[in-house]
Amino acid sequence: MRFSILPAFILLLPLAEIAGFVVVGRAIGLWLTLALVMLGFVLGMILLRRQGIGILRRMSSEGRNGVMPGRELLQPAMNVIASLLLIIPGFITDVIAILILIPPVRDFVWRWVAKRFVTVHARGGFSTGPQPDFRDRKPNSKVVDLDDEDYHREPDRNSPWSGKHLGD
């Protein structure tokens, strides 16, 4: 059984957020803790309103059309993600949101995403992040590059499915 970190993260995040509330509440008091949570919510709403959901719709439409979202789309999309994380009550999600808003962290995320993003074109090609070199692919790569002659084959006359035997 393969262990995935995402379900564990989703299950443990609320517990960690509650622990964060307790720790921060003991350190600065109940009212300041509530004020910080409300401040994060308000900042998240302002940021979300400024960026708008339109950027997510634009990314989705470009993905359906086979266009790789560029930096100009990823930056506002990361702002939307950060704003949603700020809206969620808790200090861990707020710290993650603040990290997403820092430009060097964004550049790191862009490089990570660009290496793993594969776009399949309807005309039979594909492209990945920044200008791939297919000669240097790893042997266990998940990307299969086929030419016209690779996926064209002649029918087998001896096959029972060829239709030759149906009239006999």
mmCIF file of C-alpha atoms in Angstrom:
data_model
loop_
_atom_site.group_PDB
_atom_site.id
_atom_site.type_symbol
_atom_site.label_atom_id
_atom_site.label_comp_id
_atom_site.label_asym_id
_atom_site.label_seq_id
_atom_site.Cartn_x
_atom_site.Cartn_y
_atom_site.Cartn_z
ATOM 1 C CA MET A 1 0.000 0.000 0.000
ATOM 2 C CA ARG A 2 1.447 3.337 -1.078
ATOM 3 C CA PHE A 3 1.418 6.088 1.520
ATOM 4 C CA SER A 4 0.515 9.521 0.227
ATOM 5 C CA ILE A 5 1.364 12.617 2.219
ATOM 6 C CA LEU A 6 -1.629 14.678 1.043
ATOM 7 C CA PRO A 7 -4.367 12.697 2.865
ATOM 8 C CA ALA A 8 -2.251 12.650 6.011
ATOM 9 C CA PHE A 9 -1.721 16.406 5.701
ATOM 10 C CA ILE A 10 -5.443 17.033 5.231
ATOM 11 C CA LEU A 11 -6.280 14.908 8.271
ATOM 12 C CA LEU A 12 -3.596 16.382 10.511
ATOM 13 C CA LEU A 13 -3.961 20.036 9.505
ATOM 14 C CA PRO A 14 -7.024 20.744 11.700
ATOM 15 C CA LEU A 15 -5.289 19.196 14.701
ATOM 16 C CA ALA A 16 -2.188 21.266 14.053
ATOM 17 C CA GLU A 17 -4.280 24.415 13.659
ATOM 18 C CA ILE A 18 -6.021 23.751 16.988
ATOM 19 C CA ALA A 19 -2.632 23.243 18.634
ATOM 20 C CA GLY A 20 -1.488 26.512 17.046
ATOM 21 C CA PHE A 21 -4.521 28.312 18.502
ATOM 22 C CA VAL A 22 -3.704 26.957 21.960
ATOM 23 C CA VAL A 23 -0.020 27.911 21.776
ATOM 24 C CA VAL A 24 -0.648 31.406 20.394
ATOM 25 C CA GLY A 25 -3.595 31.930 22.764
ATOM 26 C CA ARG A 26 -1.425 31.128 25.785
ATOM 27 C CA ALA A 27 1.325 33.420 24.545
ATOM 28 C CA ILE A 28 -0.680 36.539 23.626
ATOM 29 C CA GLY A 29 -4.139 35.960 25.055
ATOM 30 C CA LEU A 30 -7.564 35.105 23.697
ATOM 31 C CA TRP A 31 -8.560 38.501 22.286
ATOM 32 C CA LEU A 32 -5.319 39.111 20.399
ATOM 33 C CA THR A 33 -5.463 35.568 19.007
ATOM 34 C CA LEU A 34 -9.005 36.170 17.734
ATOM 35 C CA ALA A 35 -7.911 39.543 16.333
ATOM 36 C CA LEU A 36 -5.070 37.866 14.392
ATOM 37 C CA VAL A 37 -7.444 35.270 12.976
ATOM 38 C CA MET A 38 -9.887 37.984 11.904
ATOM 39 C CA LEU A 39 -7.056 40.067 10.414
ATOM 40 C CA GLY A 40 -5.947 37.067 8.334
ATOM 41 C CA PHE A 41 -9.517 36.569 7.134
ATOM 42 C CA VAL A 42 -9.924 40.233 6.150
ATOM 43 C CA LEU A 43 -6.555 40.316 4.357
ATOM 44 C CA GLY A 44 -7.463 37.116 2.511
ATOM 45 C CA MET A 45 -10.787 38.576 1.387
ATOM 46 C CA ILE A 46 -9.126 41.802 0.190
ATOM 47 C CA LEU A 47 -6.482 39.861 -1.727
ATOM 48 C CA LEU A 48 -9.076 37.520 -3.236
ATOM 49 C CA ARG A 49 -11.261 40.402 -4.311
ATOM 50 C CA ARG A 50 -8.285 42.175 -5.875
ATOM 51 C CA GLN A 51 -7.152 39.131 -7.855
ATOM 52 C CA GLY A 52 -10.569 37.717 -8.559
ATOM 53 C CA ILE A 53 -11.618 34.259 -9.539
ATOM 54 C CA GLY A 54 -11.221 35.212 -13.218
ATOM 55 C CA ILE A 55 -7.574 34.172 -13.171
ATOM 56 C CA LEU A 56 -8.538 30.617 -12.217
ATOM 57 C CA ARG A 57 -11.069 30.490 -15.051
ATOM 58 C CA ARG A 58 -8.418 31.748 -17.470
ATOM 59 C CA MET A 59 -5.934 29.093 -16.315
ATOM 60 C CA SER A 60 -8.571 26.388 -16.706
ATOM 61 C CA SER A 61 -9.475 27.476 -20.246
ATOM 62 C CA GLU A 62 -5.827 27.658 -21.298
ATOM 63 C CA GLY A 63 -5.240 24.198 -19.862
ATOM 64 C CA ARG A 64 -8.169 22.800 -21.844
ATOM 65 C CA ASN A 65 -6.771 24.400 -25.004
ATOM 66 C CA GLY A 66 -3.384 22.763 -24.464
ATOM 67 C CA VAL A 67 -1.518 25.938 -23.590
ATOM 68 C CA MET A 68 0.923 25.765 -20.726
ATOM 69 C CA PRO A 69 0.126 28.469 -18.182
ATOM 70 C CA GLY A 70 3.029 30.855 -18.019
ATOM 71 C CA ARG A 71 4.465 32.906 -15.231
ATOM 72 C CA GLU A 72 2.019 35.711 -15.938
ATOM 73 C CA LEU A 73 -0.814 33.346 -14.995
ATOM 74 C CA LEU A 74 0.901 31.493 -12.177
ATOM 75 C CA GLN A 75 1.714 34.601 -10.145
ATOM 76 C CA PRO A 76 -1.912 35.797 -9.803
ATOM 77 C CA ALA A 77 -3.062 32.204 -9.308
ATOM 78 C CA MET A 78 -0.631 31.882 -6.418
ATOM 79 C CA ASN A 79 -2.099 35.097 -4.985
ATOM 80 C CA VAL A 80 -5.543 33.512 -5.151
ATOM 81 C CA ILE A 81 -4.249 30.381 -3.392
ATOM 82 C CA ALA A 82 -2.573 32.529 -0.731
ATOM 83 C CA SER A 83 -5.781 34.509 -0.210
ATOM 84 C CA LEU A 84 -7.795 31.314 0.209
ATOM 85 C CA LEU A 85 -5.259 30.056 2.745
ATOM 86 C CA LEU A 86 -5.523 33.362 4.635
ATOM 87 C CA ILE A 87 -9.313 33.041 4.744
ATOM 88 C CA ILE A 88 -9.060 29.610 6.404
ATOM 89 C CA PRO A 89 -8.823 30.218 10.160
ATOM 90 C CA GLY A 90 -5.491 29.116 11.543
ATOM 91 C CA PHE A 91 -1.891 30.128 11.859
ATOM 92 C CA ILE A 92 -0.272 27.314 9.869
ATOM 93 C CA THR A 93 -2.296 28.130 6.755
ATOM 94 C CA ASP A 94 -1.490 31.818 7.306
ATOM 95 C CA VAL A 95 2.234 31.078 7.411
ATOM 96 C CA ILE A 96 1.962 29.016 4.220
ATOM 97 C CA ALA A 97 0.039 31.876 2.574
ATOM 98 C CA ILE A 98 2.680 34.420 3.593
ATOM 99 C CA LEU A 99 5.392 32.140 2.191
ATOM 100 C CA ILE A 100 3.504 31.912 -1.111
ATOM 101 C CA LEU A 101 3.424 35.716 -1.296
ATOM 102 C CA ILE A 102 7.253 35.971 -1.072
ATOM 103 C CA PRO A 103 8.758 36.311 -4.607
ATOM 104 C CA PRO A 104 11.728 33.885 -4.151
ATOM 105 C CA VAL A 105 9.322 31.211 -2.911
ATOM 106 C CA ARG A 106 7.124 31.862 -5.943
ATOM 107 C CA ASP A 107 10.115 31.453 -8.247
ATOM 108 C CA PHE A 108 10.968 28.149 -6.583
ATOM 109 C CA VAL A 109 7.377 26.947 -6.992
ATOM 110 C CA TRP A 110 7.378 28.063 -10.642
ATOM 111 C CA ARG A 111 10.521 26.058 -11.370
ATOM 112 C CA TRP A 112 9.064 23.021 -9.586
ATOM 113 C CA VAL A 113 5.731 23.234 -11.429
ATOM 114 C CA ALA A 114 7.286 23.971 -14.844
ATOM 115 C CA LYS A 115 9.414 20.818 -14.691
ATOM 116 C CA ARG A 116 6.396 18.633 -13.987
ATOM 117 C CA PHE A 117 3.820 20.252 -16.290
ATOM 118 C CA VAL A 118 3.092 18.333 -19.500
ATOM 119 C CA THR A 119 0.797 19.722 -22.176
ATOM 120 C CA VAL A 120 -0.565 17.420 -24.875
ATOM 121 C CA HIS A 121 -1.398 19.093 -28.176
ATOM 122 C CA ALA A 122 -4.266 17.934 -30.389
ATOM 123 C CA ARG A 123 -1.996 17.900 -33.452
ATOM 124 C CA GLY A 124 0.130 15.115 -32.023
ATOM 125 C CA GLY A 125 2.879 16.781 -30.071
ATOM 126 C CA PHE A 126 3.531 17.643 -26.497
ATOM 127 C CA SER A 127 5.654 20.054 -24.603
ATOM 128 C CA THR A 128 6.835 20.296 -21.051
ATOM 129 C CA GLY A 129 8.207 23.127 -18.958
ATOM 130 C CA PRO A 130 11.110 25.137 -20.248
ATOM 131 C CA GLN A 131 12.164 23.684 -23.656
ATOM 132 C CA PRO A 132 12.716 19.968 -22.985
ATOM 133 C CA ASP A 133 15.459 17.916 -24.580
ATOM 134 C CA PHE A 134 13.931 14.511 -25.322
ATOM 135 C CA ARG A 135 17.267 12.849 -25.970
ATOM 136 C CA ASP A 136 18.154 13.134 -22.287
ATOM 137 C CA ARG A 137 14.942 11.554 -20.931
ATOM 138 C CA LYS A 138 15.223 9.120 -18.089
ATOM 139 C CA PRO A 139 14.531 5.492 -19.017
ATOM 140 C CA ASN A 140 11.567 5.229 -16.619
ATOM 141 C CA SER A 141 9.932 8.470 -17.787
ATOM 142 C CA LYS A 142 6.128 8.572 -17.887
ATOM 143 C CA VAL A 143 6.143 10.467 -21.199
ATOM 144 C CA VAL A 144 5.940 8.405 -24.394
ATOM 145 C CA ASP A 145 6.987 10.153 -27.605
ATOM 146 C CA LEU A 146 5.476 8.468 -30.688
ATOM 147 C CA ASP A 147 5.951 9.312 -34.356
ATOM 148 C CA ASP A 148 3.385 8.614 -37.093
ATOM 149 C CA GLU A 149 4.934 5.261 -37.959
ATOM 150 C CA ASP A 150 5.019 4.237 -34.293
ATOM 151 C CA TYR A 151 1.260 4.153 -33.903
ATOM 152 C CA HIS A 152 0.302 3.061 -37.432
ATOM 153 C CA ARG A 153 0.135 -0.640 -38.102
ATOM 154 C CA GLU A 154 -1.198 -2.916 -40.779
ATOM 155 C CA PRO A 155 -4.124 -5.207 -39.883
ATOM 156 C CA ASP A 156 -3.294 -8.840 -39.185
ATOM 157 C CA ARG A 157 -5.021 -10.978 -41.824
ATOM 158 C CA ASN A 158 -4.939 -14.045 -39.532
ATOM 159 C CA SER A 159 -6.724 -12.322 -36.681
ATOM 160 C CA PRO A 160 -10.265 -13.542 -35.929
ATOM 161 C CA TRP A 161 -11.212 -9.873 -35.488
ATOM 162 C CA SER A 162 -10.092 -8.762 -38.938
ATOM 163 C CA GLY A 163 -13.467 -9.538 -40.556
ATOM 164 C CA LYS A 164 -11.895 -11.887 -43.095
ATOM 165 C CA HIS A 165 -13.363 -14.957 -41.364
ATOM 166 C CA LEU A 166 -16.879 -13.566 -40.920
ATOM 167 C CA GLY A 167 -18.056 -14.402 -44.446
ATOM 168 C CA ASP A 168 -16.469 -17.884 -44.582
#
